[in-house]
XYZ file of C-alpha atoms in Angstrom:
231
model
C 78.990 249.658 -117.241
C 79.131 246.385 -116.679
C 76.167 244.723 -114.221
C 76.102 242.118 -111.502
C 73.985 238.715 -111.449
C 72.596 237.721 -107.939
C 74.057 234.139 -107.274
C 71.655 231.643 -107.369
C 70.954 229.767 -104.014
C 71.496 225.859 -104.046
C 67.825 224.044 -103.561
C 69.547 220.595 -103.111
C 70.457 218.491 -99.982
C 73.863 217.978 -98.986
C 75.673 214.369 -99.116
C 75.550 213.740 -95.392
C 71.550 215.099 -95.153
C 71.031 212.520 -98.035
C 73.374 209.881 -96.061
C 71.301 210.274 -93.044
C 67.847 210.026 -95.110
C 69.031 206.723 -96.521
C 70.399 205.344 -93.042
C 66.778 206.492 -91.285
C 64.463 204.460 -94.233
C 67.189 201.850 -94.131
C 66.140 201.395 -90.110
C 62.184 202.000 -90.956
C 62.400 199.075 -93.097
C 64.287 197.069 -91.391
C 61.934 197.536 -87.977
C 58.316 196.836 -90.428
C 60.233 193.988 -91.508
C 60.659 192.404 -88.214
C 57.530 193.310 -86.884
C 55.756 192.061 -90.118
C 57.751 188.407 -89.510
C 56.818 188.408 -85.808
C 53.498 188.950 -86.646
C 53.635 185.955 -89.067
C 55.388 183.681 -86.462
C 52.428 184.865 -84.030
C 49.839 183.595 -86.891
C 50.964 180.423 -87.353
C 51.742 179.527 -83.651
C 47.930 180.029 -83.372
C 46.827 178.350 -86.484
C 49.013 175.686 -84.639
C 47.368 175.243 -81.647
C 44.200 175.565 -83.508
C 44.705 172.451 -84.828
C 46.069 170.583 -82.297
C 43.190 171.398 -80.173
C 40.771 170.223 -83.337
C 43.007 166.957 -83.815
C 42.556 166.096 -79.708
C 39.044 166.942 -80.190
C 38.497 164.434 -83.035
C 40.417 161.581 -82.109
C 39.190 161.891 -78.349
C 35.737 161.623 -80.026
C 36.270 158.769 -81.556
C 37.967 156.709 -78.810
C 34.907 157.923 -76.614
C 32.749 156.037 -79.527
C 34.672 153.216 -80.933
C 35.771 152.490 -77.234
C 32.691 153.231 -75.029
C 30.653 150.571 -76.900
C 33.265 147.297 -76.867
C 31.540 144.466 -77.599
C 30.417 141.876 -74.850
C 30.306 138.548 -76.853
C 31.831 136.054 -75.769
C 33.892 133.041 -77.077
C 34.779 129.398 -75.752
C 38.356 129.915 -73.893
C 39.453 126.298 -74.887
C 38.793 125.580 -70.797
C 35.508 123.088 -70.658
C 34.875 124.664 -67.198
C 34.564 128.461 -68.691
C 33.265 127.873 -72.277
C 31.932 130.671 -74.165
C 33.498 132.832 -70.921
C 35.848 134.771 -72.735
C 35.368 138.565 -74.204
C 36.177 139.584 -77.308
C 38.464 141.973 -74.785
C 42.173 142.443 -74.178
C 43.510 145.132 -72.147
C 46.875 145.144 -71.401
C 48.804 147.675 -69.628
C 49.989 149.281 -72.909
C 47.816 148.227 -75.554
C 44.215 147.581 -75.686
C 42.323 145.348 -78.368
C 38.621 144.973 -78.493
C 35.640 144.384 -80.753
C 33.602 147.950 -81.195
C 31.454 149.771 -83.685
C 33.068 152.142 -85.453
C 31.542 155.193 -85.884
C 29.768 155.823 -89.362
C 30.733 159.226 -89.744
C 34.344 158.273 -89.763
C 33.139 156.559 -93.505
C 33.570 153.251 -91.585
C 30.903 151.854 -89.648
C 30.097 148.360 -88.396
C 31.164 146.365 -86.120
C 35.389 145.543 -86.142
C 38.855 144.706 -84.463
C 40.457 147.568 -82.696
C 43.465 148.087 -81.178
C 44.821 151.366 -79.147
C 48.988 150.737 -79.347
C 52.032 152.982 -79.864
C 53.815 152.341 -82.946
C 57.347 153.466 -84.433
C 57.256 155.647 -86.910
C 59.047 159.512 -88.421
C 59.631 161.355 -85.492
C 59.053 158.911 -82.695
C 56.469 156.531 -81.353
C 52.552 157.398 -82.689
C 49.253 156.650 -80.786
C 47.662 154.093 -83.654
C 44.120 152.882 -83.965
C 44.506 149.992 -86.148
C 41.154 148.394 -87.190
C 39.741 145.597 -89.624
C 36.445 144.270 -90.015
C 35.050 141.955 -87.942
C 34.558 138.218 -89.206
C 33.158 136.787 -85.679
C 37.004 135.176 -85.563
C 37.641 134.879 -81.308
C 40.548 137.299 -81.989
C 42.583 139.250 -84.735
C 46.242 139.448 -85.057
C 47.360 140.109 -88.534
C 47.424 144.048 -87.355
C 50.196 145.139 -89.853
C 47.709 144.306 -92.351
C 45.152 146.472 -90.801
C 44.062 149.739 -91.710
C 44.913 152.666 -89.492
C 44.742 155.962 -88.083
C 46.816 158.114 -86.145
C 45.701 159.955 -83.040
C 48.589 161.515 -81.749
C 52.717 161.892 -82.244
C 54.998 161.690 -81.274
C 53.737 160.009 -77.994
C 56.468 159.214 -75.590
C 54.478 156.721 -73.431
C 50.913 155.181 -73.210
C 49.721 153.454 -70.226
C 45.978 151.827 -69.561
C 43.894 151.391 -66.045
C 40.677 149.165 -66.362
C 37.847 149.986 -63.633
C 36.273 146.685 -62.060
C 33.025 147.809 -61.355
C 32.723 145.569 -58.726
C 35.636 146.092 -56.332
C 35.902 150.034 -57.573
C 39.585 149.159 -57.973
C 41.544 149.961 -61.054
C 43.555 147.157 -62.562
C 46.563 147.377 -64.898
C 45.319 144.408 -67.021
C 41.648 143.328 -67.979
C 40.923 140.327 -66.964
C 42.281 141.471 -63.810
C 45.014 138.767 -62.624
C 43.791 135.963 -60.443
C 40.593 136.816 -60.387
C 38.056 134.110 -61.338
C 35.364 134.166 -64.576
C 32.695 134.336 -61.777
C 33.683 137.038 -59.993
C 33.881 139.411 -63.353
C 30.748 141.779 -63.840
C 27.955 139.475 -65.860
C 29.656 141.399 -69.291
C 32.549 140.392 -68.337
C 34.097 143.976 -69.389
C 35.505 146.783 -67.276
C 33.345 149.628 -65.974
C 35.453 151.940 -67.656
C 39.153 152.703 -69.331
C 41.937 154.888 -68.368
C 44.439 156.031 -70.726
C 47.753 158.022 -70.604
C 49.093 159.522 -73.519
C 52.325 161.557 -72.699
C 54.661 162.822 -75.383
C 51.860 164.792 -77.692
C 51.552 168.561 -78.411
C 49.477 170.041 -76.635
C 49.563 167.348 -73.706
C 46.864 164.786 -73.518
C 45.458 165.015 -70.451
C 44.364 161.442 -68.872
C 41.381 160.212 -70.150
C 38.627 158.157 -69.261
C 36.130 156.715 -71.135
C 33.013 154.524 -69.727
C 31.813 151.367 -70.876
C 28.357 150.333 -72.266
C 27.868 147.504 -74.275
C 25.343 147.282 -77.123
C 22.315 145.767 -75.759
C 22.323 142.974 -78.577
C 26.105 142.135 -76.701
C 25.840 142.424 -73.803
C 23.935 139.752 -71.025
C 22.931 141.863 -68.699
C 21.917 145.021 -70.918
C 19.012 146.594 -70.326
C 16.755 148.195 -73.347
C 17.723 151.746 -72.641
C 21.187 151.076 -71.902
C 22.734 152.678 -74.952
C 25.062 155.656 -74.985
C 29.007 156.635 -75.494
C 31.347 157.235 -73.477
C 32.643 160.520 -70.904
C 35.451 162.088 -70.247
């Protein structure tokens, strides 16, 4: 007599329970995926504008210093009536040279020739500080020789405003046209600067940036009038 073996029951999974497994991770991995890449993006957006905000911060800083403290000397104009009536001073409407002190923590320091000016370059136009040291020369034009430093790009536009402390009126050029040597301030320099910087990321808003001369520059200085500039 002849006995019966008890089938054995199948412990696997079936093809479609093992399709739908692979189709489920498939859909987990793609979803950690994107999230993990979004979160990435996120990160370096804000590393980003991290920086940004430090590079405004620093070259802000230094156009508050190098700019804040122009020098006040004066140089004959060539004009026997106005000798010596001349600053070392040349605002324009979009480009500003001047004689300041750099500032020694930019590894610099000393008095030199500045000048604020958009230049091309990769990408667009660039917000350039170009600067050389200064010889006591009345002025300073080989600036492609000069060394630089760039404060912002691309920059679209750059505009200036000079403030004659006298009138309270803001001028697009310094020396303010038709106006006479003797009815400048007794440094002969704006009360303060206005610049205009569209283009950059994150926008510029404008800034402004007061004047005071060194004392040993400037005619009318008094002892304690040292100090940078404001915003």
């Amino acid at each position: 007599m002849s006995r019966t073996r008890p089938r054995c029951q199948a412990n696997g999974f079936t093809l479609v329970e093992v399709l739908i497994a692979l189709v489920l991770l498939a859909m987990l991995m793609l979803i950690l995926t994107s999230a993990l890449r979004t979160m990435g993006q996120v990160e370096t957006r804000v590393e980003q504008r991290v920086e940004d905000a430090d590079d405004y911060r620093l070259a802000t800083a230094l156009l508050d210093q190098a700019l804040a403290r122009a020098s006040a000397r004066r140089y004959p104009s060539g004009n026997a009536d106005n000798a010596a009536q001349v600053p070392f001073f040349q605002g324009g409407p979009n480009a500003l040279a001047w004689v300041g002190v750099m500032p020694a923590r930019y590894g610099l320091g000393g008095r030199h020739y500045l000048r604020l000016a958009l230049e091309p370059g990769e990408g667009g136009a660039r917000l350039v500080l170009r600067y050389a040291p200064w010889t006591g020369a009345p002025g300073f034009d080989a600036w492609g020789q000069a060394a630089g430093q760039v404060l912002a790009a691309p920059a679209s536009a750059l505009s200036f405003r000079y403030l004659d402390p006298g009138t309270g009126q803001w001028s697009p050029v310094w020396p303010p046209a038709g106006v006479p040597v003797s009815a400048l301030p007794a440094n002969l320099l704006p009360g303060a600067v206005a610049l205009q910087v569209d283009g950059p990321t994150p926008p510029w808003p404008p800034l402004i940036v007061a004047l005071t001369p060194p004392y040993a520059t400037d005619p009318s200085a008094t002892l304690g009038s040292f100090g940078g500039g404001t915003r």
